[in-house]
Coordinates of N, CA and C in Angstrom, one line a residue:
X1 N 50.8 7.1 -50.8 CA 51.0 6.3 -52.0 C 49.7 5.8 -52.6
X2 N 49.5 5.8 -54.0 CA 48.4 5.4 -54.8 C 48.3 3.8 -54.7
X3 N 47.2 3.2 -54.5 CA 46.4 1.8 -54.1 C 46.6 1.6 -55.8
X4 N 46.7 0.1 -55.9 CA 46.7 -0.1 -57.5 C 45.6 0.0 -58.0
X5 N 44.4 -0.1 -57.4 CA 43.1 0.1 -57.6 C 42.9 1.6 -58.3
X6 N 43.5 2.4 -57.2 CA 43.3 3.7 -58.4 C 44.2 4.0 -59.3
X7 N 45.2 3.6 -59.6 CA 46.4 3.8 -60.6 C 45.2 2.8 -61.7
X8 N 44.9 1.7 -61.4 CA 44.2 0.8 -62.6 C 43.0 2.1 -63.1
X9 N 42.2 2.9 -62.2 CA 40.7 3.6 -62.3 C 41.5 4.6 -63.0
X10 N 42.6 5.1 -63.1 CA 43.4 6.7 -63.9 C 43.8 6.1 -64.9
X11 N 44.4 5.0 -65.3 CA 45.0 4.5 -66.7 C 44.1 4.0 -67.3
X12 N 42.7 3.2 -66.9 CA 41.6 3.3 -67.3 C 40.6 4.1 -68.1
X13 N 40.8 5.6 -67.3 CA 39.9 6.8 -67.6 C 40.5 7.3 -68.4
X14 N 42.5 7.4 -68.3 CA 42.7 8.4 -69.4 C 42.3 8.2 -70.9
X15 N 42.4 6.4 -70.9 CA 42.6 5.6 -72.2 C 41.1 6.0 -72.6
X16 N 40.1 5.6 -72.0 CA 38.7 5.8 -72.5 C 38.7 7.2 -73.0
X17 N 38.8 8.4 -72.1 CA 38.3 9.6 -72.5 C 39.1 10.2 -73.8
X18 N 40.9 9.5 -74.1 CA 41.0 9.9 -75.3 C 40.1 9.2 -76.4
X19 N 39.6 8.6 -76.4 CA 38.8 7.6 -77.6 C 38.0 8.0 -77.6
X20 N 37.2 9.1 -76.7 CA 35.4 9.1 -76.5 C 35.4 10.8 -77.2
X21 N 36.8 11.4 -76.7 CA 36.5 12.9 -77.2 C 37.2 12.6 -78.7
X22 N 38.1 11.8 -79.2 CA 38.4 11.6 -80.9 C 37.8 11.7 -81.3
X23 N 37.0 10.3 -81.3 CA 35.9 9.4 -82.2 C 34.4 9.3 -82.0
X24 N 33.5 10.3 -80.9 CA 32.2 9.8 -80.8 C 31.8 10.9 -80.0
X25 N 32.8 11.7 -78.8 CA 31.6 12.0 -77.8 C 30.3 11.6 -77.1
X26 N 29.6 12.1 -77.2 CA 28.4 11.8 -76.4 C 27.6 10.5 -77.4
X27 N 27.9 10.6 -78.1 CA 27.6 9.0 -79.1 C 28.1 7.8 -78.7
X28 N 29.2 8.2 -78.3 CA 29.6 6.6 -77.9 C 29.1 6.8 -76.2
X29 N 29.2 7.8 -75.2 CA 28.4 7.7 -74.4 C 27.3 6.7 -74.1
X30 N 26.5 7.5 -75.2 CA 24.9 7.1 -75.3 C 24.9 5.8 -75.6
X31 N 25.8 5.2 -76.7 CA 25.8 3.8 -76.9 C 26.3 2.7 -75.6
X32 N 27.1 3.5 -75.3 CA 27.4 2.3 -74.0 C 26.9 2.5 -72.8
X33 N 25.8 3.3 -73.2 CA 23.6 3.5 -72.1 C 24.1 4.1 -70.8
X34 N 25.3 5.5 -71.0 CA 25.1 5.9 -69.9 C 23.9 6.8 -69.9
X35 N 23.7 7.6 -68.5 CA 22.8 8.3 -68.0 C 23.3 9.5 -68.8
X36 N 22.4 11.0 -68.6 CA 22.9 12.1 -69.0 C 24.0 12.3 -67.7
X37 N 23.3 12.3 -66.1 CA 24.2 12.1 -65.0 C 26.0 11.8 -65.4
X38 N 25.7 10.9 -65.9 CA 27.1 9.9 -66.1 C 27.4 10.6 -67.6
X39 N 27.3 11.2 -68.5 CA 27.9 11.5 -69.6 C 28.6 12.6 -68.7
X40 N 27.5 13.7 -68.1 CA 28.4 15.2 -67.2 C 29.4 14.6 -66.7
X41 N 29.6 13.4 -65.6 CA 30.5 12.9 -64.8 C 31.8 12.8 -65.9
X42 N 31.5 12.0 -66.9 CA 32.9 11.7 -68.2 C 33.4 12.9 -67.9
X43 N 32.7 13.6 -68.4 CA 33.5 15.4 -69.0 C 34.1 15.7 -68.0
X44 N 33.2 16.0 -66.4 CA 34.0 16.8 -65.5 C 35.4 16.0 -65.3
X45 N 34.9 14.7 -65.2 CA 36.5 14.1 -64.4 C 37.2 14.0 -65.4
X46 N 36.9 14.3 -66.9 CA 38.1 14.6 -68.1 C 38.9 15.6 -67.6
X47 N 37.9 16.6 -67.5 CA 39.0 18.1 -67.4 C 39.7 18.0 -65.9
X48 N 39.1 17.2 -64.5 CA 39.4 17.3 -63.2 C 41.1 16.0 -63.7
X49 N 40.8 15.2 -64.7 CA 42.3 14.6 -64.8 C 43.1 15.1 -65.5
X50 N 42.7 16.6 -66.3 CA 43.5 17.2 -67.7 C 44.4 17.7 -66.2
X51 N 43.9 18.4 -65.1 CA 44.2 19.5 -64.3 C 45.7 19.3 -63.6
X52 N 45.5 17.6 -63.6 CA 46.3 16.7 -62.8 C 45.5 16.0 -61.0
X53 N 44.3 16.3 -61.5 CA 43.1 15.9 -60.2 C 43.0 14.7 -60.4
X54 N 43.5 13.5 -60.3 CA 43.7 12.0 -60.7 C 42.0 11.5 -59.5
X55 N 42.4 12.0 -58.0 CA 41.7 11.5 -56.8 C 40.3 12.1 -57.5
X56 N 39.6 13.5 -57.9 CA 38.8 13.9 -57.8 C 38.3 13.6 -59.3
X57 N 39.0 13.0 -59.7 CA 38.3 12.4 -61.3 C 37.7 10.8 -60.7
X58 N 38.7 10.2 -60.1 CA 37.8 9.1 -60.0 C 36.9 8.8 -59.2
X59 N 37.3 9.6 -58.2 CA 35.3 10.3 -57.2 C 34.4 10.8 -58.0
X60 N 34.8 11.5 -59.1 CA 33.0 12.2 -59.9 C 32.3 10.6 -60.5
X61 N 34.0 9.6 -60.6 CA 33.0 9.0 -61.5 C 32.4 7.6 -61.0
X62 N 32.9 7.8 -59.5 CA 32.2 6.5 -58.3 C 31.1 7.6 -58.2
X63 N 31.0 8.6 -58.2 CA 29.6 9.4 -57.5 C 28.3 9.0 -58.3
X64 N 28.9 9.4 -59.5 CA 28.1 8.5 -60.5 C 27.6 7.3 -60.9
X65 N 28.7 6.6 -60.2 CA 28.1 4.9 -60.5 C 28.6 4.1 -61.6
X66 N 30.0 5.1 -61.8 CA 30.3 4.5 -63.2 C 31.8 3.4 -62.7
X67 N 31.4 2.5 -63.1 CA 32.6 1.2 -62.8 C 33.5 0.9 -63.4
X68 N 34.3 -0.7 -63.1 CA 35.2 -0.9 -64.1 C 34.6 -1.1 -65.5
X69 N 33.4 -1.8 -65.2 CA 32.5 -2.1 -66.3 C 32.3 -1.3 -66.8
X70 N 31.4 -0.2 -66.6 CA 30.9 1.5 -67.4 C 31.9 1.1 -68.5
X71 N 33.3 1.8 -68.0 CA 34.4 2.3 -68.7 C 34.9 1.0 -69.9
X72 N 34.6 -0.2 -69.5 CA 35.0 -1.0 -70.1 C 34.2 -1.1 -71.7
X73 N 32.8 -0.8 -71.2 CA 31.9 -1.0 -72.3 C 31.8 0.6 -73.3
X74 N 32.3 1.6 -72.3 CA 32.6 2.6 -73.1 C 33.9 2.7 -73.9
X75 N 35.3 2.0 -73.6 CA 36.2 2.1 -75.0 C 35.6 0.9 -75.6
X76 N 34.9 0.1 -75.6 CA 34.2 -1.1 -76.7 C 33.5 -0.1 -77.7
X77 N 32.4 0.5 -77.1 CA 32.1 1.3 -78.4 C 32.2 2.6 -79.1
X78 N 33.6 2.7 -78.5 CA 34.8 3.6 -79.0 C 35.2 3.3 -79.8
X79 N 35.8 1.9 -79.4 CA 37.1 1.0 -80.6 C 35.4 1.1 -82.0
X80 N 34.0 0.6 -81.8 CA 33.5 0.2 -82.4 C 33.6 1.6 -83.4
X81 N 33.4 2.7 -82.6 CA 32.7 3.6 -83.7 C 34.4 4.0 -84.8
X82 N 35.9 3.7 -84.1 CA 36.8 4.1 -84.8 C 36.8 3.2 -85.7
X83 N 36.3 1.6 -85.5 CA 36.6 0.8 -86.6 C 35.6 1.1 -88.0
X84 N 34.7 1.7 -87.7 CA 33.5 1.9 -88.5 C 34.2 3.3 -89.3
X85 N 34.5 3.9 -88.5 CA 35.2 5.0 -89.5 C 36.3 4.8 -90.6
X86 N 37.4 3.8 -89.9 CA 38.6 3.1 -90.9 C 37.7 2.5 -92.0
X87 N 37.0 1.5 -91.7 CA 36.3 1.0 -93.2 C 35.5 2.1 -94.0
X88 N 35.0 2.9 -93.4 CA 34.7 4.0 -94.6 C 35.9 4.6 -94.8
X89 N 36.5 4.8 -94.4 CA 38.1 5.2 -95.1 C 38.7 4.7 -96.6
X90 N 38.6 3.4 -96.0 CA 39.0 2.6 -96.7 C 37.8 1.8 -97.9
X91 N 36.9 2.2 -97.8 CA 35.8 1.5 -98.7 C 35.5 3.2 -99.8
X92 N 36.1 3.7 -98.8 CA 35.6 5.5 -99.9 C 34.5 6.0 -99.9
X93 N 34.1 5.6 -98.6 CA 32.6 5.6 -98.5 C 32.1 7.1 -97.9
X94 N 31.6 8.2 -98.1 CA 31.2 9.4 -97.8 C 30.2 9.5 -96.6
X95 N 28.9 8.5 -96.9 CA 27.7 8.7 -96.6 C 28.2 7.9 -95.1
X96 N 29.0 6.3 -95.3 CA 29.1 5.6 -94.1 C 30.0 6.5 -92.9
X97 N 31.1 6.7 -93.1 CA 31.9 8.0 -92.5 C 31.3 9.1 -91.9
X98 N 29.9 10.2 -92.5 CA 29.5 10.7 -92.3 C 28.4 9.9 -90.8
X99 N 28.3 9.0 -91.0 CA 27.0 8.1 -89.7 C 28.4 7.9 -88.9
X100 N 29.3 7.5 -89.1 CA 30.7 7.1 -87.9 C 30.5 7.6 -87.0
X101 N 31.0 9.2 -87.6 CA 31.3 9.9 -86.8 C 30.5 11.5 -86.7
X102 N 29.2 11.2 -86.6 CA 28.1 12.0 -86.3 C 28.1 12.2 -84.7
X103 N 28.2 13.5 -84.5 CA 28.4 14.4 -82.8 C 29.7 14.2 -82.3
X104 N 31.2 13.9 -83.3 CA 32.4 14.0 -82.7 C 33.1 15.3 -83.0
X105 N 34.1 15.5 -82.8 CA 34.6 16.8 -83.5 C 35.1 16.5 -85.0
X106 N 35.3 14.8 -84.9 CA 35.6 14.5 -86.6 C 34.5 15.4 -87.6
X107 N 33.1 15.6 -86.9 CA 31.9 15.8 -88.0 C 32.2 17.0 -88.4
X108 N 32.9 18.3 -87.3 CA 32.7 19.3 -87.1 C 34.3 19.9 -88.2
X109 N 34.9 19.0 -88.3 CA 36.1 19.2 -89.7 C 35.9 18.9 -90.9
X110 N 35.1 17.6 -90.9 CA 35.2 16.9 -92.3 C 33.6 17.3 -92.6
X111 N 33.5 18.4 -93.7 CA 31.9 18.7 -93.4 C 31.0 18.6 -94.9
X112 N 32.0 18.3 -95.6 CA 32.1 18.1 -97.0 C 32.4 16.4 -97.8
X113 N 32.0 16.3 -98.5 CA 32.8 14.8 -99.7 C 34.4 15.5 -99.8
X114 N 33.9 16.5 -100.3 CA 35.8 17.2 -100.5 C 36.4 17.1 -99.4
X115 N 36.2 17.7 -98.2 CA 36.7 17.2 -97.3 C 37.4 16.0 -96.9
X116 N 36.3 14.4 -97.0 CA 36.2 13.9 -96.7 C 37.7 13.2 -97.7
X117 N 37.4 13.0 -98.6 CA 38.4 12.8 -99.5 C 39.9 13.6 -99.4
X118 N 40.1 14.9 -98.4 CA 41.2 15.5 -98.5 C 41.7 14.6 -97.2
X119 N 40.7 14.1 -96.0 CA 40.9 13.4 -95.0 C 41.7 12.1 -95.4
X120 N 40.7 11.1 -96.6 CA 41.7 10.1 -97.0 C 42.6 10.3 -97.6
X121 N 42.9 11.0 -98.3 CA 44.3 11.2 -98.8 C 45.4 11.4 -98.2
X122 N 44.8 12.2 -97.1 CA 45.9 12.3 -95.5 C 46.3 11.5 -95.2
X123 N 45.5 10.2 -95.0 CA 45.8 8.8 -94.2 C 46.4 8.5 -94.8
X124 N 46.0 8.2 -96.2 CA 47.0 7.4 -97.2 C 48.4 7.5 -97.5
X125 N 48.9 8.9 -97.3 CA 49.8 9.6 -96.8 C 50.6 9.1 -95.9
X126 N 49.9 9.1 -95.0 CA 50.7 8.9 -93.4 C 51.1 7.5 -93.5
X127 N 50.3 6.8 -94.0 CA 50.3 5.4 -94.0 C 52.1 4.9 -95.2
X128 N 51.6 5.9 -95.8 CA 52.9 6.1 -96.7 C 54.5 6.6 -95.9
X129 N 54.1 7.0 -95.2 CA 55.5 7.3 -94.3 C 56.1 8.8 -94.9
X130 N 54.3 9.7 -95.9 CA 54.7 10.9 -95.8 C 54.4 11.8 -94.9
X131 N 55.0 12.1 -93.8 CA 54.4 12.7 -92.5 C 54.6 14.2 -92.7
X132 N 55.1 14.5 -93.5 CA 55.1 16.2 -93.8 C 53.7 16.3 -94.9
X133 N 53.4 15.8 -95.4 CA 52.5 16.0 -96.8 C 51.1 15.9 -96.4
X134 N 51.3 14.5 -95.5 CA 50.1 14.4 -94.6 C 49.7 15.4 -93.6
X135 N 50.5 16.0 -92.9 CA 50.2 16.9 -91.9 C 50.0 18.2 -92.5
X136 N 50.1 18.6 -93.8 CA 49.7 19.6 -94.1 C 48.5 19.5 -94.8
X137 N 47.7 18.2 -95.2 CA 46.4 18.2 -95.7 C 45.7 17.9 -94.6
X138 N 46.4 17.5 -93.5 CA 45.6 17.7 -91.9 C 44.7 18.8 -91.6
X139 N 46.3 20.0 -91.4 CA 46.1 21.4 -91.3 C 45.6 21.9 -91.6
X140 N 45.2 21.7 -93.3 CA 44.1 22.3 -94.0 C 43.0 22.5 -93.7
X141 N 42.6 21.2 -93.4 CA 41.4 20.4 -92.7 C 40.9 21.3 -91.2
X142 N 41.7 22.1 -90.5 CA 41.7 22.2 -89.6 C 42.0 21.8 -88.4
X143 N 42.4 20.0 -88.5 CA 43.2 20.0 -87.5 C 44.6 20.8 -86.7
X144 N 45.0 20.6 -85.2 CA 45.9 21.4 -84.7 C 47.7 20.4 -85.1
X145 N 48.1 20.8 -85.3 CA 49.6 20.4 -85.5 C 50.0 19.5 -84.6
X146 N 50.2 18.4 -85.2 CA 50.7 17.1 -84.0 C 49.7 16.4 -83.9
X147 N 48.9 16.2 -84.4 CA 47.5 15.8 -84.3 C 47.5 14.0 -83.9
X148 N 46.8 13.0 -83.6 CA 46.8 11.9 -83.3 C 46.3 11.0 -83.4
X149 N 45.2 11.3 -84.6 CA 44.9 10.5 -85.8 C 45.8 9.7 -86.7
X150 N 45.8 8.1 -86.0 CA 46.2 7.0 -86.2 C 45.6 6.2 -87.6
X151 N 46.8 5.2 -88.0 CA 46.3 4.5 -89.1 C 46.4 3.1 -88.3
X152 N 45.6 2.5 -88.8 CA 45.4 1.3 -88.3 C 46.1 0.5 -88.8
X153 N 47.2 0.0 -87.5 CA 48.1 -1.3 -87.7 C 49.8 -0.7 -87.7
X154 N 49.7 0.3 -87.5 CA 50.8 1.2 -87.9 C 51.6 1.0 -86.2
X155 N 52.7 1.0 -86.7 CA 53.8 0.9 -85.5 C 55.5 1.4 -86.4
X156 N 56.2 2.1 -85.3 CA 57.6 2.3 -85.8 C 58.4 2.0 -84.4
X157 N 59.9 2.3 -84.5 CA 60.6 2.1 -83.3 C 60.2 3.3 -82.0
X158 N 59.5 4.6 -83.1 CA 59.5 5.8 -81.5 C 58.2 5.9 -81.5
X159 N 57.6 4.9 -81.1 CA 56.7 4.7 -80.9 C 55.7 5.5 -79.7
X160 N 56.7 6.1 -78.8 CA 56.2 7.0 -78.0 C 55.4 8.1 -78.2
X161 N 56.4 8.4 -79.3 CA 56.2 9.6 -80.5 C 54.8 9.6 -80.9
X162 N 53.9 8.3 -81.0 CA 52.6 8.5 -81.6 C 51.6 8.1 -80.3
X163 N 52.3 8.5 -78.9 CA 50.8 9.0 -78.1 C 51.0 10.2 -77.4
X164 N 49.3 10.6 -77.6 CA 48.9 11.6 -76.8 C 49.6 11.5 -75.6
X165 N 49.7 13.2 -74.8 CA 50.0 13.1 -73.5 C 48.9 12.1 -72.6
X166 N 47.8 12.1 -72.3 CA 46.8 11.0 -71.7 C 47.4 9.4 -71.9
X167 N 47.5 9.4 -73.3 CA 48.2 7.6 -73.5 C 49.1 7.8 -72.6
X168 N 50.2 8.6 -72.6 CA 51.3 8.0 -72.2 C 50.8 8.3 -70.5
X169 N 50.4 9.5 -70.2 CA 49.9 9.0 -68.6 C 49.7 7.6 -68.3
X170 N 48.8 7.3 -69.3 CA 48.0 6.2 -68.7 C 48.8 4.4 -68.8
X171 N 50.1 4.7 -69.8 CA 51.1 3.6 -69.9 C 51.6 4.0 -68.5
X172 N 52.2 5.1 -68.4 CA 52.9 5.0 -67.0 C 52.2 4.7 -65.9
X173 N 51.0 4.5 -65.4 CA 50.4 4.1 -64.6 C 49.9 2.5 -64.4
X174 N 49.7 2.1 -65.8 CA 49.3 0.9 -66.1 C 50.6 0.1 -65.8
X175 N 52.1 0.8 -66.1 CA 52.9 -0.1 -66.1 C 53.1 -0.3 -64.6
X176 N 53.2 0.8 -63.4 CA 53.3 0.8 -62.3 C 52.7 -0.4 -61.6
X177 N 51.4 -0.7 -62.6 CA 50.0 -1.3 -62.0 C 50.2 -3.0 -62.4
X178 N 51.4 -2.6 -63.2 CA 51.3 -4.0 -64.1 C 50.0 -4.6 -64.5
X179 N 49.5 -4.0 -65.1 CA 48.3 -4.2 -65.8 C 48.4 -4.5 -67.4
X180 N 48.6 -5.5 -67.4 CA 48.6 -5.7 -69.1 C 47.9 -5.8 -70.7
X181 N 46.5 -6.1 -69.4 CA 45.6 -5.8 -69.8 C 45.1 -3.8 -70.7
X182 N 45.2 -3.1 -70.0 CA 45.6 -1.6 -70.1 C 46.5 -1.1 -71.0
X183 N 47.8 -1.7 -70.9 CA 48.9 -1.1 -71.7 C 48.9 -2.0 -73.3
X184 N 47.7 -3.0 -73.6 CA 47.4 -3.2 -74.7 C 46.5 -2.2 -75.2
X185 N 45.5 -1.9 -74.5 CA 44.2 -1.4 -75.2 C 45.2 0.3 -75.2
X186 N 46.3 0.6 -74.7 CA 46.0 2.0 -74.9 C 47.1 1.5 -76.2
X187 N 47.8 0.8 -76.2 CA 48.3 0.8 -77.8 C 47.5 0.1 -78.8
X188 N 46.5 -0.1 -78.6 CA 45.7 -0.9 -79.4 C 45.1 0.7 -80.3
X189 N 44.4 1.7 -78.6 CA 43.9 2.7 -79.5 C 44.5 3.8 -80.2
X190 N 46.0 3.7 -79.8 CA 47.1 4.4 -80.9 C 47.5 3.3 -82.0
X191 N 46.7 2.7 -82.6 CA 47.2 2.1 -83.8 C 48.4 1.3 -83.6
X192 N 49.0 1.2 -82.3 CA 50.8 0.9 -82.6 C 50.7 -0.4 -81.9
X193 N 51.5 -1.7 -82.8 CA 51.7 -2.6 -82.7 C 52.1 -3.2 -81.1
X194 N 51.5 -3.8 -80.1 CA 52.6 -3.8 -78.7 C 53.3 -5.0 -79.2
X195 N 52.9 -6.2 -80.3 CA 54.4 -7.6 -80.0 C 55.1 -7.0 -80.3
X196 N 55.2 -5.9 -81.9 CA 56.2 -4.7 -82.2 C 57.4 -4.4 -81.1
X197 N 56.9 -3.6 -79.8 CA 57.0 -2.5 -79.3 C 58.2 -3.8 -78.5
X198 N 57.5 -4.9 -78.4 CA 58.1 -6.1 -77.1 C 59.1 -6.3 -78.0
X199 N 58.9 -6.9 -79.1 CA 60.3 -7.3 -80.0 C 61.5 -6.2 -79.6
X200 N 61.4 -5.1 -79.7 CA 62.2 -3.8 -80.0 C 63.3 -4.1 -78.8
X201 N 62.3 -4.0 -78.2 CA 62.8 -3.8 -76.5 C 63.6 -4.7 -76.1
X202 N 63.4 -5.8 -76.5 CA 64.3 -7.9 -76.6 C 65.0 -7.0 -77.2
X203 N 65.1 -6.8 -78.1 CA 66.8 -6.5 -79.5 C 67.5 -5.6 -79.1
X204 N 67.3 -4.5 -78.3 CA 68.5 -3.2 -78.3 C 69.1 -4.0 -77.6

């Protein structure tokens, strides 16, 4: 049986590593002063948890030296670099957008102002509750179908429906763990409301 210690270290890792490969990569890395050591360690034990290797993900990243802390300071400037991108979203800003999200895969879609502008319009969309209209100026874009690019503040009842496979690992573990701490920040970084999610759950 898994020690809550490591259920807390897997609900932990999954939540950070979706935030680090969305919004920053090795940027947010760098900003939260890991080593190059410790950026390799992220990656392997990304893919050693994609595998379903839970034990050998959180050994690469005790091998490394990377703590509750590490992880903690790395979704901080996760959340920072996603918030920095929403206000350029929202301010229509090209140039600030473009510094956001410099070395993520966002840079490697939106490579243009036109782009960048077919990107907001998307949100604006989604935010609108056009989820067909939006997902096809996604696609355009290049994104893959189903994509998980969140609006900020946004919550519905299937709320499930708007996390990644990793989030929801990492709710089911967190909840095991009762960690509440956890199963905020991973709905925090899917955009979806948790007093929302608690109201819902009181009413049925």
């Amino acid at each position: 049986m898994q020690s809550k210690s490591l259920l807390l270290a897997i609900a932990a890792f999954a939540v950070t590593a979706t935030g680090v490969h969305a919004y920053g990569g090795s940027k947010i890395l760098s900003r939260a002063g890991l080593s190059e050591d410790q950026m390799a360690a992220i990656e392997e034990a990304r893919e050693l948890r994609s595998s379903g290797n839970f034990v050998g993900a959180r050994d690469r990243l005790v091998e490394a030296g990377i703590t509750d802390d590490t992880l903690r300071l790395i979704h901080r400037a996760s959340e920072e670099t996603r918030d920095a991108m929403h206000e350029a979203l929202m301010n229509d800003d090209y140039e600030a957008f473009k510094e956001a999200v410099v070395d993520s895969p966002l840079s490697d879609l939106i490579t243009s102002e036109a782009d960048f502008h077919q990107f907001r319009e998307a949100h604006e969309l989604k935010i609108a509750g056009r989820w067909e209209d939006a997902e096809e100026k996604f696609t355009a874009l290049g994104f893959e179908p189903g994509h998980k690019m969140g609006s900020r503040g946004h919550h519905h009842d299937g709320f499930m429906n708007e996390l990644s496979d990793e989030q929801r690992d990492a709710l089911m573990v967190a909840r095991q763990a009762n960690d509440r701490a956890t199963i905020q920040a991973i709905f925090d970084e899917a955009d979806i409301d948790f007093r929302q999610t608690r109201l819902h759950h009181r009413n049925r």
